[in-house]
Coordinates of C-alpha atoms in Angstrom, one line a residue:
M29 CA 182.8 205.9 138.0
K30 CA 183.7 205.3 141.7
V31 CA 186.4 207.9 141.5
L32 CA 184.1 210.6 140.3
A33 CA 181.5 209.6 142.9
L34 CA 184.2 210.0 145.5
V35 CA 185.3 213.3 144.3
A36 CA 181.8 214.6 144.1
V37 CA 181.2 213.4 147.7
A38 CA 184.4 214.9 149.1
I39 CA 183.9 218.2 147.2
S40 CA 180.3 218.5 148.5
V41 CA 181.0 217.6 152.2
L42 CA 184.0 219.7 152.3
M43 CA 182.0 222.8 150.9
F44 CA 179.1 222.0 153.2
G45 CA 181.5 221.8 156.3
R46 CA 183.0 225.2 155.3
M47 CA 179.4 226.7 155.2
V48 CA 178.5 225.3 158.5
T49 CA 181.7 226.5 160.3
H50 CA 181.5 230.0 158.7
A51 CA 177.8 230.5 159.5
G52 CA 176.8 232.8 162.4
D53 CA 174.7 231.8 165.4
T54 CA 171.2 230.6 164.7
Q55 CA 168.6 233.2 165.0
F56 CA 165.8 230.8 164.9
D57 CA 164.2 231.6 168.3
D58 CA 162.0 228.3 168.3
A59 CA 165.1 226.2 168.4
Y60 CA 166.2 227.4 171.7
M61 CA 162.9 226.2 173.4
T62 CA 163.9 222.6 172.9
L63 CA 167.3 223.4 174.3
R64 CA 165.5 224.6 177.5
Y65 CA 163.8 221.2 177.9
A66 CA 167.1 219.5 177.4
K67 CA 168.7 221.5 180.0
N68 CA 166.1 221.1 182.5
F69 CA 166.2 217.3 181.8
L70 CA 169.9 217.4 182.5
A71 CA 169.1 219.3 185.8
G72 CA 166.9 216.4 186.9
H73 CA 163.5 218.0 186.2
G74 CA 162.3 215.5 183.6
L75 CA 160.7 216.9 180.4
A76 CA 159.6 220.1 182.2
W77 CA 159.4 223.6 180.7
D78 CA 159.9 225.0 184.2
P79 CA 162.3 223.7 186.8
G80 CA 160.2 221.6 189.3
G81 CA 157.1 222.2 187.1
E82 CA 154.8 219.7 185.6
Q83 CA 156.0 217.4 182.8
T84 CA 155.0 219.2 179.6
L85 CA 154.8 217.8 175.9
G86 CA 155.9 221.3 174.7
T87 CA 158.7 220.1 172.5
T88 CA 157.5 218.7 169.1
S89 CA 160.6 216.3 168.8
I90 CA 161.3 214.2 171.8
L91 CA 164.0 212.5 169.8
H92 CA 165.7 216.0 169.0
C93 CA 165.4 217.0 172.6
A94 CA 167.1 213.8 173.4
I95 CA 169.8 214.5 171.1
L96 CA 170.4 218.1 172.4
A97 CA 170.5 216.7 175.8
A98 CA 173.2 214.4 174.8
A99 CA 175.2 217.0 172.9
R100 CA 174.7 219.6 175.8
S101 CA 175.9 217.0 178.5
S102 CA 178.9 215.8 176.2
L103 CA 180.1 219.2 175.2
P104 CA 179.3 221.3 178.3
D105 CA 181.6 224.4 177.3
M106 CA 180.2 224.6 173.7
P107 CA 178.0 227.7 173.3
D108 CA 174.2 227.0 173.0
A109 CA 174.1 228.3 169.4
D110 CA 176.8 226.0 168.3
V111 CA 175.1 222.8 170.1
L112 CA 171.9 223.8 168.0
K113 CA 174.0 224.2 164.7
L114 CA 175.8 221.0 165.3
S115 CA 172.6 219.1 165.9
S116 CA 170.9 220.4 162.5
A117 CA 174.0 220.1 160.5
G118 CA 174.8 216.6 161.7
A119 CA 171.3 215.3 161.2
G120 CA 171.5 216.9 157.7
L121 CA 174.4 214.9 156.8
L122 CA 172.9 211.9 158.2
A123 CA 169.9 212.4 156.0
V124 CA 172.0 212.3 152.9
L125 CA 173.9 209.4 154.0
L126 CA 170.7 207.4 154.9
M127 CA 169.1 208.4 151.5
A128 CA 172.2 207.1 149.7
I129 CA 172.2 203.8 151.6
G130 CA 168.5 203.4 151.3
C131 CA 168.7 203.9 147.5
A132 CA 171.7 201.4 147.3
R133 CA 170.1 198.7 149.4
A134 CA 166.7 199.0 147.6
S135 CA 168.1 199.3 144.2
R136 CA 167.5 196.2 141.8
S137 CA 170.0 197.3 139.0
E138 CA 173.2 195.4 139.0
H139 CA 175.0 198.7 138.5
L140 CA 173.5 200.4 141.4
H141 CA 172.5 197.8 144.0
G142 CA 174.8 198.3 147.0
A143 CA 176.5 201.0 145.2
T144 CA 176.2 203.4 148.2
L145 CA 179.2 205.6 147.0
I146 CA 177.8 206.2 143.5
W147 CA 174.5 206.9 145.1
G148 CA 176.2 209.4 147.4
G149 CA 178.0 210.9 144.4
L150 CA 174.6 211.6 142.7
L151 CA 172.9 213.0 145.8
C152 CA 175.5 214.9 147.7
P153 CA 175.9 217.7 145.1
L154 CA 172.2 218.0 144.5
I155 CA 171.3 218.1 148.1
L156 CA 174.1 219.7 150.1
F157 CA 174.3 222.6 147.6
N158 CA 170.4 223.1 147.8
G159 CA 169.7 226.5 149.3
M160 CA 166.6 225.3 151.3
F161 CA 168.4 222.3 152.6
R162 CA 171.4 224.2 153.8
Y163 CA 169.2 226.8 155.5
H164 CA 167.6 224.2 157.7
C165 CA 171.0 222.5 158.4
L166 CA 171.7 225.9 160.4
T167 CA 168.5 226.6 162.4
G168 CA 168.9 224.1 165.2
M169 CA 165.4 222.9 164.7
D170 CA 164.4 219.2 164.2
T171 CA 163.7 219.6 160.5
T172 CA 166.7 217.8 159.2
L173 CA 166.3 215.1 161.9
G174 CA 162.8 214.8 160.4
M175 CA 164.4 214.3 156.9
A176 CA 166.9 211.7 158.4
C177 CA 164.3 209.6 160.1
N178 CA 162.0 209.6 157.0
A179 CA 164.9 208.5 154.9
L180 CA 165.6 205.7 157.3
L181 CA 162.0 204.9 157.3
I182 CA 161.9 204.6 153.2
G183 CA 164.9 202.5 153.2
V184 CA 164.0 200.1 155.9
A185 CA 160.4 199.8 154.7
L186 CA 161.6 199.2 150.9
R187 CA 163.9 196.4 152.3
A188 CA 161.0 194.8 154.2
A189 CA 158.9 195.0 151.1
Y190 CA 161.3 193.3 148.8
R191 CA 162.1 190.5 151.4
G192 CA 158.6 189.6 151.7
T193 CA 159.0 188.2 155.4
V194 CA 157.2 188.9 158.5
A195 CA 160.7 189.3 160.4
A196 CA 161.6 192.3 158.1
I197 CA 158.6 194.1 159.3
V198 CA 160.1 194.5 162.8
P199 CA 162.8 197.1 161.6
A200 CA 160.1 199.1 159.6
V201 CA 158.1 199.5 162.8
I202 CA 161.2 200.5 164.8
A203 CA 162.2 203.0 161.9
G204 CA 158.5 204.2 161.8
Y205 CA 158.5 204.9 165.7
L206 CA 161.6 206.9 165.4
A207 CA 160.3 208.9 162.6
Y208 CA 157.1 209.7 164.7
L209 CA 159.3 210.6 167.7
A210 CA 161.2 213.0 165.3
R211 CA 158.3 214.8 163.8
P212 CA 154.8 213.6 164.9
D213 CA 153.4 215.1 161.7
S214 CA 155.3 212.3 159.8
G215 CA 152.5 210.0 161.1
L216 CA 150.9 209.5 157.7
Y217 CA 154.1 208.5 156.4
V218 CA 154.7 206.1 159.3
A219 CA 151.2 204.5 159.0
L220 CA 150.9 204.5 155.1
F221 CA 154.5 204.1 153.4
P222 CA 155.5 200.7 154.6
A223 CA 152.0 199.4 154.2
L224 CA 151.8 200.6 150.6
A225 CA 155.4 199.4 149.9
I226 CA 154.5 195.9 151.0
F227 CA 151.4 195.9 148.9
F228 CA 152.6 197.4 145.7
I229 CA 156.2 196.7 145.5
G230 CA 156.8 193.4 147.5
P231 CA 156.0 189.8 146.5
R232 CA 152.2 189.4 145.8
E233 CA 152.1 186.3 148.0
N234 CA 150.4 186.9 151.5
R235 CA 150.9 190.8 151.1
I236 CA 147.6 191.6 152.7
R237 CA 148.5 189.6 155.7
R238 CA 151.9 191.3 155.8
V239 CA 150.2 194.7 155.7
L240 CA 147.8 193.8 158.3
I241 CA 150.6 192.6 160.5
F242 CA 152.5 195.8 160.1
W243 CA 149.4 197.9 161.0
G244 CA 148.8 195.8 163.9
A245 CA 152.3 196.2 165.3
M246 CA 152.6 199.9 164.2
G247 CA 149.3 200.7 165.6
G248 CA 150.0 198.9 168.9
V249 CA 153.3 201.0 169.2
L250 CA 151.6 204.3 168.6
I251 CA 148.6 203.5 170.8
A252 CA 151.0 202.6 173.7
D253 CA 153.0 205.7 172.9
A254 CA 149.7 207.9 173.3
F255 CA 148.8 206.1 176.6
A256 CA 152.2 206.7 178.0
K257 CA 152.1 210.5 177.0
I258 CA 148.7 210.8 178.5
L259 CA 149.9 209.5 181.7
V260 CA 153.2 211.4 182.0
F261 CA 152.2 214.7 180.4
G262 CA 148.3 214.5 180.2
D263 CA 148.2 215.0 176.4
P264 CA 149.0 212.3 173.6
F265 CA 150.1 215.0 171.2
P266 CA 152.7 218.0 171.5
L267 CA 150.8 221.1 172.7
S268 CA 151.7 222.7 169.3
F269 CA 149.2 220.3 167.7
Y270 CA 146.3 222.2 169.7
M271 CA 147.6 225.8 169.5
K272 CA 148.4 225.9 166.0
S273 CA 145.1 224.9 164.4
H274 CA 143.3 227.6 162.4
A275 CA 140.4 227.7 164.8
F276 CA 142.4 228.3 167.8
K277 CA 144.4 231.0 166.5
T278 CA 141.6 233.4 165.8
G279 CA 142.6 236.8 166.5
Y280 CA 146.2 236.0 165.5
A281 CA 147.3 238.6 163.0
G282 CA 150.3 236.8 162.3
I283 CA 148.5 234.3 160.2
S284 CA 149.1 236.2 157.2
S285 CA 152.8 236.1 157.5
W286 CA 152.9 232.3 157.3
N287 CA 151.5 231.4 154.1
A288 CA 151.2 227.6 153.5
A289 CA 150.9 228.0 149.9
S290 CA 153.8 230.0 149.3
Y291 CA 155.9 227.6 151.5
F292 CA 154.4 224.9 149.4
M293 CA 155.5 226.4 146.1
L294 CA 159.0 226.9 147.4
F295 CA 159.1 223.2 148.3
V296 CA 157.9 222.2 144.9
G297 CA 160.2 224.6 143.1
T298 CA 163.1 223.2 145.2
M299 CA 162.3 219.8 144.2
I300 CA 162.0 220.4 140.4
P301 CA 165.0 218.5 139.5
F302 CA 163.7 215.4 141.1
I303 CA 160.0 215.9 139.9
C304 CA 161.4 216.2 136.3
T305 CA 163.6 213.2 136.7
G306 CA 160.4 211.3 137.7
L307 CA 158.4 212.6 134.7
V308 CA 161.2 211.5 132.3
L309 CA 161.7 208.2 133.8
V310 CA 158.0 207.1 134.7
E311 CA 156.3 204.6 132.5
R312 CA 153.0 202.6 133.0
R313 CA 155.0 199.5 134.1
N314 CA 156.9 201.3 136.8
A315 CA 154.1 203.5 138.1
R316 CA 153.6 201.1 140.9
L317 CA 156.9 202.1 142.4
L318 CA 155.6 205.7 142.9
L319 CA 152.3 205.0 144.6
P320 CA 153.8 204.2 148.0
F321 CA 155.7 207.5 147.9
L322 CA 152.9 209.6 146.3
I323 CA 150.0 208.6 148.3
P324 CA 151.3 209.5 151.8
L325 CA 153.2 212.4 150.4
A326 CA 150.0 214.0 148.9
L327 CA 148.1 213.6 152.1
T328 CA 150.9 214.8 154.4
L329 CA 151.3 217.8 152.3
A330 CA 147.5 218.5 152.2
Y331 CA 147.5 218.1 156.1
S332 CA 150.0 220.9 156.3
F333 CA 147.5 223.4 155.0
T334 CA 145.4 222.9 158.2
T335 CA 147.7 224.3 160.4
V336 CA 149.2 227.9 161.1
Q337 CA 152.8 227.4 160.0
V338 CA 154.4 229.7 162.6
M339 CA 158.0 230.2 162.0
G340 CA 157.7 228.2 158.7
F341 CA 160.6 229.9 157.1
R342 CA 161.9 228.1 153.8
A343 CA 159.1 225.6 153.8
R344 CA 160.1 224.2 157.3
F345 CA 157.1 222.0 157.6
Y346 CA 157.5 220.5 154.1
A347 CA 161.0 220.0 154.2
P348 CA 161.0 216.7 156.1
S349 CA 159.1 215.2 153.1
I350 CA 162.3 215.7 150.8
P351 CA 163.5 212.2 151.0
F352 CA 160.1 210.9 149.7
V353 CA 160.6 213.0 146.4
I354 CA 164.2 212.2 146.0
M355 CA 164.0 208.6 146.8
A356 CA 160.9 208.1 144.5
A357 CA 163.0 209.5 141.6
A358 CA 165.9 207.4 142.5
M359 CA 163.8 204.3 142.6
L360 CA 162.5 205.1 138.8
L361 CA 166.2 205.7 137.9
D362 CA 167.2 202.3 139.3
D363 CA 164.3 200.6 137.5
Q364 CA 165.2 202.0 134.1
T365 CA 168.6 200.7 134.5
A366 CA 167.9 197.4 136.1
N367 CA 169.5 194.6 134.2
G368 CA 170.2 196.8 131.3
E369 CA 166.7 196.6 130.1
Y370 CA 166.3 200.3 129.5
T371 CA 165.8 201.1 125.6
F372 CA 165.7 204.7 124.3
R373 CA 162.3 205.4 122.5
V374 CA 162.2 208.8 120.9
H375 CA 158.6 209.5 120.9
P376 CA 157.8 208.7 124.3
M377 CA 160.9 210.4 125.5
L378 CA 160.4 213.6 123.6
M379 CA 156.9 213.7 125.4
R380 CA 158.4 213.2 128.9
L381 CA 160.9 215.8 128.2
T382 CA 158.3 218.2 127.0
A383 CA 156.3 217.6 130.0
A384 CA 159.3 218.2 132.3
L385 CA 160.0 221.4 130.5
L386 CA 156.2 222.5 131.0
V387 CA 156.6 221.9 134.6
I388 CA 159.7 224.1 134.9
V389 CA 158.2 226.9 133.0
C390 CA 154.6 226.7 134.4
I391 CA 155.5 226.1 138.2
P392 CA 156.4 229.8 139.0
I393 CA 153.2 230.9 137.1
A394 CA 151.0 228.6 138.8
G395 CA 152.5 229.2 142.1
Y396 CA 151.8 232.8 141.8
H397 CA 148.1 232.4 141.0
F398 CA 147.7 229.6 143.6
T399 CA 149.3 231.7 146.3
T400 CA 147.4 234.7 145.5
R401 CA 144.0 232.9 145.5
Y402 CA 144.9 231.0 148.6
T403 CA 145.8 234.2 150.4
A404 CA 142.6 235.9 149.6
A405 CA 140.5 232.9 150.5
V406 CA 142.1 232.0 153.8
H407 CA 144.2 234.9 155.3
E408 CA 141.7 237.5 156.3
P409 CA 143.4 240.6 157.5
I410 CA 143.3 241.5 161.2
D411 CA 143.7 244.8 162.4
L412 CA 146.7 245.4 165.0
V413 CA 145.8 246.8 168.4
D414 CA 145.7 250.6 168.7
T415 CA 147.5 251.1 171.9
S416 CA 146.9 254.8 171.9
T417 CA 143.3 254.1 172.7
Y418 CA 144.3 252.2 175.9
Y419 CA 147.1 254.3 177.6
R420 CA 148.9 257.5 177.4
R421 CA 152.4 258.7 178.2
D422 CA 154.4 261.9 178.3
A423 CA 156.6 260.9 175.3
S424 CA 155.2 262.3 172.0
A425 CA 157.1 259.9 169.8
D426 CA 157.5 256.2 169.8
A427 CA 160.8 254.7 171.0
P428 CA 163.0 253.4 168.0
Q429 CA 162.3 249.9 167.0
L430 CA 165.4 247.4 167.5
E431 CA 166.0 244.5 165.0
W432 CA 163.9 241.5 166.0
W433 CA 166.9 239.5 167.2
D434 CA 168.4 242.5 169.1
S435 CA 165.3 242.8 171.2
I436 CA 165.3 239.2 172.0
T437 CA 169.0 239.3 173.1
E438 CA 168.5 242.3 175.3
V439 CA 165.5 240.5 177.1
A440 CA 167.6 237.5 177.4
A441 CA 170.3 239.5 179.3
I442 CA 167.7 240.9 181.6
A443 CA 166.4 237.3 182.4
R444 CA 169.9 236.1 183.1
R445 CA 170.2 238.7 185.8
L446 CA 166.9 238.1 187.4
P447 CA 166.8 236.0 190.8
A448 CA 166.3 232.5 190.3
D449 CA 162.9 232.4 191.9
A450 CA 161.5 235.2 189.6
T451 CA 158.7 234.6 187.2
M452 CA 158.6 236.1 183.6
A453 CA 156.0 236.0 181.0
M454 CA 156.4 236.6 177.0
T455 CA 155.4 235.3 173.7
E456 CA 158.9 235.4 172.1
L457 CA 160.6 233.1 174.6
G458 CA 163.0 230.7 172.8
L459 CA 166.4 232.4 173.4
V460 CA 165.3 233.9 176.6
S461 CA 164.0 230.6 178.0
A462 CA 167.3 228.9 177.2
S463 CA 169.4 231.7 178.6
A464 CA 167.8 231.4 182.1
P465 CA 166.6 227.9 182.5
E466 CA 166.3 228.3 186.1
L467 CA 163.5 231.0 185.9
T468 CA 159.9 230.1 185.8
I469 CA 158.6 231.4 182.4
I470 CA 154.8 231.6 181.6
D471 CA 153.8 230.9 178.1
P472 CA 150.7 232.7 177.2
T473 CA 150.6 231.3 173.6
G474 CA 150.2 227.8 174.9
L475 CA 153.1 226.2 173.2
H476 CA 154.4 225.1 176.7
D477 CA 151.4 225.5 178.9
R478 CA 148.5 223.0 179.1
Y479 CA 146.0 225.4 180.1
F480 CA 146.4 228.0 177.5
A481 CA 146.9 225.3 174.8
H482 CA 143.5 223.8 175.4
H483 CA 141.5 226.8 176.6
G484 CA 143.2 229.7 175.0
F485 CA 144.5 233.0 176.5
S486 CA 142.7 234.2 179.5
A487 CA 143.9 237.6 181.3
T488 CA 142.6 236.4 184.5
V489 CA 144.3 233.1 184.7
F490 CA 147.5 234.7 183.3
L491 CA 147.4 237.5 186.0
D492 CA 146.5 234.8 188.7
R493 CA 150.1 233.5 188.0
E494 CA 151.6 236.7 189.2
P495 CA 154.5 237.1 186.6
D496 CA 157.2 239.5 188.1
L497 CA 158.0 240.8 184.7
I498 CA 156.1 240.7 181.4
W499 CA 157.6 241.4 178.0
M500 CA 154.4 242.3 176.4
P501 CA 152.9 240.1 173.7
H502 CA 154.0 240.4 170.1
P503 CA 151.6 242.8 168.3
H504 CA 150.3 239.9 166.1
Y505 CA 148.6 238.3 169.3
V506 CA 145.8 240.8 169.0
T507 CA 143.3 239.0 171.2
M508 CA 145.9 238.5 173.9
L509 CA 147.3 242.0 173.9
R510 CA 143.7 243.5 173.8
S511 CA 142.6 241.3 176.7
L512 CA 145.6 242.6 178.7
L513 CA 145.1 246.2 177.9
E514 CA 141.5 246.1 178.7
S515 CA 141.9 244.4 182.1
E516 CA 141.6 246.9 185.0
R517 CA 143.5 244.4 187.2
F518 CA 146.5 244.6 185.0
W519 CA 146.7 248.4 185.1
A520 CA 146.3 248.1 188.8
E521 CA 149.0 245.6 189.5
Y522 CA 151.6 246.5 186.8
E523 CA 153.7 249.4 186.0
V524 CA 154.0 249.6 182.2
Y525 CA 157.1 250.9 180.1
S526 CA 155.6 251.3 176.6
D527 CA 157.8 250.6 173.6
M528 CA 160.6 249.2 175.6
L529 CA 162.4 246.6 173.4
N530 CA 159.6 247.0 170.8
F531 CA 156.8 245.5 172.7
G532 CA 156.9 247.1 176.1
M533 CA 157.6 245.8 179.6
A534 CA 155.4 245.5 182.6
V535 CA 156.6 245.1 186.2
R536 CA 154.6 243.7 189.0
K537 CA 154.3 246.5 191.5
S538 CA 154.1 244.2 194.5
S539 CA 156.7 241.8 193.2
P540 CA 159.4 241.0 195.9
H541 CA 161.9 241.4 193.0
A542 CA 160.6 244.7 191.8
G543 CA 163.4 246.8 192.9
V544 CA 166.0 244.6 191.0
I545 CA 163.7 244.5 187.9
H546 CA 163.3 248.4 188.0
T547 CA 167.2 248.7 188.2
L548 CA 167.7 246.1 185.3
I549 CA 165.2 248.0 183.2
H550 CA 166.6 251.4 183.8
R551 CA 170.2 250.2 183.0
T552 CA 168.8 248.5 179.7
W553 CA 167.0 251.6 178.7
A554 CA 169.9 253.8 179.3
R555 CA 172.0 251.7 177.1
V556 CA 169.5 251.1 174.3
Y557 CA 168.0 254.5 174.5
P558 CA 170.5 257.0 175.7
A559 CA 168.7 259.9 174.2
L560 CA 165.4 259.0 175.9
D561 CA 164.0 259.3 179.3
A562 CA 162.4 256.0 180.6
R563 CA 160.0 257.9 182.8
S564 CA 158.4 259.6 179.8
Y565 CA 157.4 256.2 178.4
R566 CA 155.6 255.1 181.6
A567 CA 152.0 254.3 180.5
T568 CA 148.8 255.5 182.2
R569 CA 145.6 253.8 181.3
I570 CA 142.9 255.6 179.6
P571 CA 139.7 254.9 181.3
A572 CA 137.2 253.1 179.1
P573 CA 134.2 255.4 178.1
T574 CA 131.1 254.6 180.2
T575 CA 127.8 253.8 178.7
P576 CA 125.0 256.3 179.6

């Protein structure tokens, strides 16, 4: 058994490593934002978005930022994209290891207790060859770190529950805080899972007292964390918490691109093997094992529907919950094999197998109807801005559209050549910001700007900051783009190159760097659009009609 498990682990890890080493650079733009924070931290600016700027809680994961800073410092010659890939892939492997260790330590079966290798042989093939998991191991985001910390939380909390001592609660509090630092949206897991495990799984004696002790300790840590963040950053939560709510994103056409229902169904579909395992193995006597997993899991998944899941590719906001599904199924498997008590009963087993088969058949159908109805109920279509009503130009046709990542790399190349004291502004700012960490970069979306996060976009405030170069907002930011195009001040102060690098570029006429910027723009234009004349794409405002 151990030999087979070792072979399964070795093959899975080797194939996973081969996939990682042959994968290209990550094109997950948001990943580079945290790397900018890490670079500024290493440069002595603290956790600041801009060099010398205010401390900003713009990174969702402080723990991920710390890991990137350590990797960037230890591997100074490694390309940024490789640092990001290493962080996600390493955290992914750590997540699998922690799930195997957690299952082994929490197992009650004489065959599975302490058998980390056997659990690894079961989990490695199922997880490391999973398409959704492999995708998140290459993004450079904190997704797999969230998985790893949640796996650690489960393992430590189960151990604390089984031991039934107050001293065992301390590691659970520490693991909970790490999970919170990795992904603050794991807060419900942190608050509920250890307490429910103590109540439903641990010894019945003094269980309420131990639950209250855990809540008191964990609550104290989280309250202290909130006060510390308010003192340092002015906010207890990452800025994305404020700017990604449905109410705040009114006028954001991209909401229809990030469908929480379709991502949820992708997550459920990916977890089918473990869901079906649970259906086959669950009985009335062991259902209590599921409650600590299912209650916070259901609440966390429900909470995910309240936010706009920007860049939520491959169920990114649901993926950190993977350990709760996998380890719940593992605990049922362990329970059924504990002490050899499991006996095969034909009728109940046939019913469970039938239920599992129905799940496999019905989930795609249910998912289609659920997603369709959710989309119709929540995602009201928002018309994009018709720029032809705001400006005219000599060119009769639009400039060719570049691939999304190609346009970002072109802007990043411009940013790297700007003077260090220049100021840029844009909405697609991940790679660009990490490529030029010395630049001041204005984020009008509010992910890294406290004013815009709390008050929404204001063209007046934006222009008061006098960005030297603006890469115009993505068309999905309808309200933001319309506010700029309707501003007389914007047209008076900026020279606009429509369509350049897909969204258009605007240069502040009075900028001390205007000459350098124009040179960079014309060189870039000549390389990207060799058959087109940049002058014919200079936009002139169409005056708004006057009301008689």
